[in-house]
XYZ file of C-alpha atoms in Angstrom:
265
model
C 39.815 98.756 -24.877
C 41.642 96.692 -27.723
C 41.770 98.351 -31.349
C 38.717 96.063 -32.401
C 36.657 97.005 -29.476
C 37.421 100.555 -30.110
C 36.495 99.661 -33.835
C 33.385 97.837 -33.144
C 31.684 100.249 -30.888
C 32.625 103.446 -33.045
C 30.877 101.473 -35.820
C 28.165 100.713 -33.525
C 27.391 104.801 -32.319
C 27.731 105.440 -35.884
C 25.439 103.256 -37.412
C 22.921 103.343 -34.827
C 22.546 106.760 -33.740
C 20.055 107.635 -36.315
C 18.778 104.297 -37.287
C 15.054 103.760 -34.836
C 17.267 100.699 -33.139
C 18.488 102.975 -30.538
C 22.593 103.718 -30.089
C 22.590 103.886 -26.416
C 21.026 100.311 -25.910
C 23.595 98.999 -28.329
C 26.698 100.513 -27.116
C 25.544 99.203 -23.460
C 25.160 95.351 -24.711
C 28.769 94.266 -25.414
C 29.380 95.407 -21.585
C 25.991 93.501 -20.554
C 26.128 90.434 -22.712
C 30.255 89.970 -23.395
C 32.078 91.062 -20.395
C 33.849 93.921 -22.444
C 34.746 96.729 -20.325
C 32.894 99.482 -20.682
C 34.133 102.427 -22.307
C 34.018 105.047 -20.558
C 32.925 108.664 -20.830
C 35.825 110.106 -22.627
C 35.510 107.548 -25.505
C 31.395 108.025 -25.411
C 32.183 112.173 -26.118
C 34.413 111.418 -28.658
C 32.351 109.421 -31.080
C 28.999 111.277 -30.331
C 31.365 114.075 -31.649
C 31.872 111.895 -34.736
C 28.345 111.411 -35.356
C 27.725 115.255 -34.580
C 30.005 116.392 -37.346
C 28.159 113.703 -39.418
C 24.857 115.260 -39.832
C 26.271 118.648 -39.532
C 27.939 117.994 -42.852
C 25.663 115.735 -44.535
C 22.798 118.813 -43.769
C 24.688 121.547 -43.865
C 23.206 123.391 -46.868
C 19.721 123.227 -44.014
C 22.053 124.127 -41.371
C 23.427 126.924 -42.454
C 20.220 128.603 -43.869
C 18.294 127.305 -40.210
C 20.870 129.685 -38.018
C 20.824 132.501 -40.842
C 16.628 132.172 -40.955
C 16.818 132.143 -36.770
C 19.352 135.313 -36.540
C 17.587 136.708 -39.033
C 14.115 136.507 -36.801
C 15.973 137.970 -34.141
C 17.011 140.849 -35.494
C 12.924 141.434 -37.001
C 13.711 140.231 -40.303
C 10.495 139.078 -41.812
C 10.027 135.403 -40.647
C 10.715 132.600 -43.322
C 9.792 128.978 -43.195
C 13.289 127.978 -42.415
C 13.456 130.587 -39.204
C 9.893 128.752 -37.809
C 11.858 125.498 -38.692
C 14.499 127.138 -36.601
C 12.078 127.745 -34.041
C 10.629 124.068 -33.724
C 13.800 122.731 -32.961
C 14.533 124.760 -30.083
C 11.183 124.450 -28.752
C 11.328 120.321 -29.198
C 15.183 120.187 -27.388
C 13.827 121.971 -23.919
C 12.112 119.059 -22.666
C 15.163 116.255 -23.239
C 16.993 119.618 -21.867
C 14.845 120.235 -18.370
C 13.920 116.027 -17.625
C 17.848 115.551 -18.913
C 19.224 117.967 -16.123
C 16.730 116.851 -13.613
C 16.255 112.481 -14.169
C 19.544 111.837 -15.868
C 21.115 110.490 -12.525
C 17.655 108.392 -11.902
C 17.352 106.606 -15.266
C 21.616 106.255 -15.534
C 21.216 103.940 -11.740
C 17.945 101.906 -12.458
C 17.418 101.895 -16.434
C 20.575 100.515 -17.915
C 20.191 97.422 -17.840
C 19.420 94.206 -20.585
C 16.351 93.604 -19.110
C 14.873 97.298 -19.348
C 16.404 97.187 -23.197
C 14.718 94.149 -24.660
C 11.273 95.455 -23.091
C 11.448 98.901 -24.821
C 13.171 97.521 -27.953
C 10.089 95.237 -28.626
C 7.646 98.079 -27.339
C 8.944 100.847 -29.186
C 9.358 98.882 -32.314
C 5.816 97.814 -32.271
C 4.760 101.394 -31.742
C 6.409 102.232 -35.087
C 5.619 99.968 -37.122
C 1.733 100.939 -36.341
C 2.400 103.726 -36.646
C 4.433 104.216 -39.933
C 1.502 101.812 -41.735
C -1.388 103.596 -40.225
C -0.396 107.529 -40.036
C -1.061 109.492 -43.279
C 1.553 110.980 -45.438
C 0.530 114.899 -45.781
C 3.310 117.116 -44.427
C 7.024 118.207 -44.507
C 8.809 119.751 -41.609
C 8.280 123.092 -42.925
C 4.623 123.355 -41.953
C 5.288 122.162 -38.207
C 4.018 124.229 -35.336
C 4.478 124.826 -31.800
C 2.062 122.070 -30.664
C 3.911 119.197 -33.074
C 7.036 120.352 -32.047
C 6.347 120.827 -28.009
C 4.598 117.027 -28.901
C 7.721 115.971 -30.520
C 10.147 117.347 -28.003
C 8.288 115.165 -25.535
C 8.316 112.129 -27.188
C 12.143 112.731 -27.278
C 12.493 112.307 -23.499
C 11.314 108.487 -23.482
C 14.620 108.294 -25.400
C 16.430 108.996 -22.325
C 15.255 105.158 -21.313
C 18.095 103.047 -23.323
C 16.275 101.038 -26.215
C 13.655 103.557 -26.882
C 15.971 104.963 -29.622
C 15.671 108.983 -29.779
C 15.312 108.620 -33.545
C 13.177 105.970 -33.677
C 10.829 107.939 -30.781
C 10.809 110.994 -32.662
C 9.808 109.570 -36.138
C 7.117 107.789 -34.601
C 5.463 111.019 -33.069
C 6.317 113.012 -36.325
C 4.705 109.969 -38.040
C 1.512 110.030 -35.893
C 1.285 113.613 -36.451
C 0.650 113.307 -40.071
C 4.404 113.842 -41.143
C 5.897 112.020 -44.460
C 8.462 109.588 -43.736
C 11.220 111.852 -45.340
C 9.713 114.910 -43.448
C 9.943 112.604 -40.010
C 13.636 111.554 -40.598
C 14.724 114.755 -41.784
C 13.491 116.241 -38.430
C 14.800 113.914 -36.117
C 18.225 114.688 -37.481
C 18.058 118.226 -37.741
C 16.873 118.045 -33.393
C 20.039 115.430 -32.970
C 22.561 118.330 -33.593
C 21.526 120.813 -30.353
C 20.742 117.512 -28.618
C 24.385 115.764 -29.082
C 25.849 119.207 -29.189
C 24.268 119.491 -25.222
C 25.045 116.190 -24.162
C 28.097 116.227 -25.730
C 28.992 119.474 -23.927
C 28.230 118.356 -20.824
C 30.474 114.756 -20.769
C 33.248 116.932 -22.102
C 33.227 119.260 -18.945
C 32.664 116.576 -16.430
C 35.809 114.539 -18.384
C 37.842 117.238 -18.392
C 37.128 117.969 -14.645
C 38.588 114.722 -14.273
C 42.345 113.261 -13.740
C 42.470 110.165 -16.197
C 44.632 109.062 -18.806
C 43.431 109.878 -21.876
C 43.984 107.196 -24.738
C 44.731 109.595 -27.997
C 45.245 106.987 -30.735
C 41.739 104.606 -29.751
C 40.354 108.298 -29.242
C 41.101 109.691 -32.728
C 40.762 106.140 -34.630
C 36.749 106.278 -32.115
C 36.264 109.770 -34.190
C 37.009 108.868 -37.612
C 35.277 105.493 -37.632
C 32.108 106.635 -36.345
C 32.001 109.629 -38.134
C 32.463 107.682 -41.762
C 29.811 104.824 -40.337
C 27.441 107.719 -39.465
C 27.698 109.950 -42.922
C 26.995 106.890 -44.769
C 23.950 105.880 -42.442
C 22.507 109.532 -42.837
C 23.077 109.232 -46.721
C 21.832 105.346 -47.331
C 18.663 105.977 -44.276
C 17.456 109.183 -46.440
C 17.312 107.429 -49.630
C 15.490 104.088 -48.113
C 12.953 105.610 -45.391
C 10.893 107.025 -48.414
C 11.040 103.839 -50.592
C 10.626 100.427 -47.891
C 9.774 102.463 -44.595
C 10.309 101.717 -40.929
C 9.167 98.219 -41.380
C 12.736 96.537 -41.902
C 13.773 98.059 -38.802
C 10.881 96.861 -36.966
C 11.409 93.381 -37.618
C 15.354 93.989 -36.749
C 13.925 95.541 -33.325
C 11.313 92.543 -32.439
C 14.401 89.672 -33.465
C 16.487 91.919 -31.072
C 14.477 92.348 -28.194
C 13.092 88.074 -28.360
C 16.820 87.024 -28.358
C 17.532 89.851 -24.956
C 14.710 88.123 -23.569
C 15.632 84.922 -24.235
C 19.165 85.415 -23.022
C 18.221 87.992 -19.623
C 14.908 86.331 -18.345
């Protein structure tokens, strides 16, 4: 990859990982539409690490509080809103882990195409917009019970299909259940931590076992760019989402899907 490709792909990862517009779709599109060389798993691991660092640092007080409360619940301390939320995040992560272990190769073989992305970008974008307009905003993430957590977790499984958007589908599910936009976004972002950590660790093991040359200068640049762009993205999204809602992202998804459909169909 050239330096320009590294910067662009890192920006794509950082800006789209937490927006409801699908980072996996945007990372696939340059190779599908522009003929760029696939960036490879090593680069994917690195930029995902950048976004993971960004969300952990932005929510460091929440992450520390959740971990402390969760470990406290294991030692018999009284349940708190934070410990319950930590357990809900764990529960919501389980469906993606199970389905990912069983079906990731199948999805990788048949779903990574621009045609699939064009359809899912539009369909799940319209669903996000409809739910955001119709659903009430009456609960925060600390009120989430196991049924709601499991529902959001099952919805997250759909994000394995490129174009769906992990953050988009989890926010859609949470909004459908009556959680506020801010609560839906916060739960989605916190839920991303075990998901990115697990997927990144698995890819890292695969990379470590393969005899490939590691371009350290490109990886370092990718890590920094993805971290900075993801941190800025989270900051501004959390400020904007309560004011403008999801409609700007819905419009972007529909326009992107239409352009892709015109190109690939």
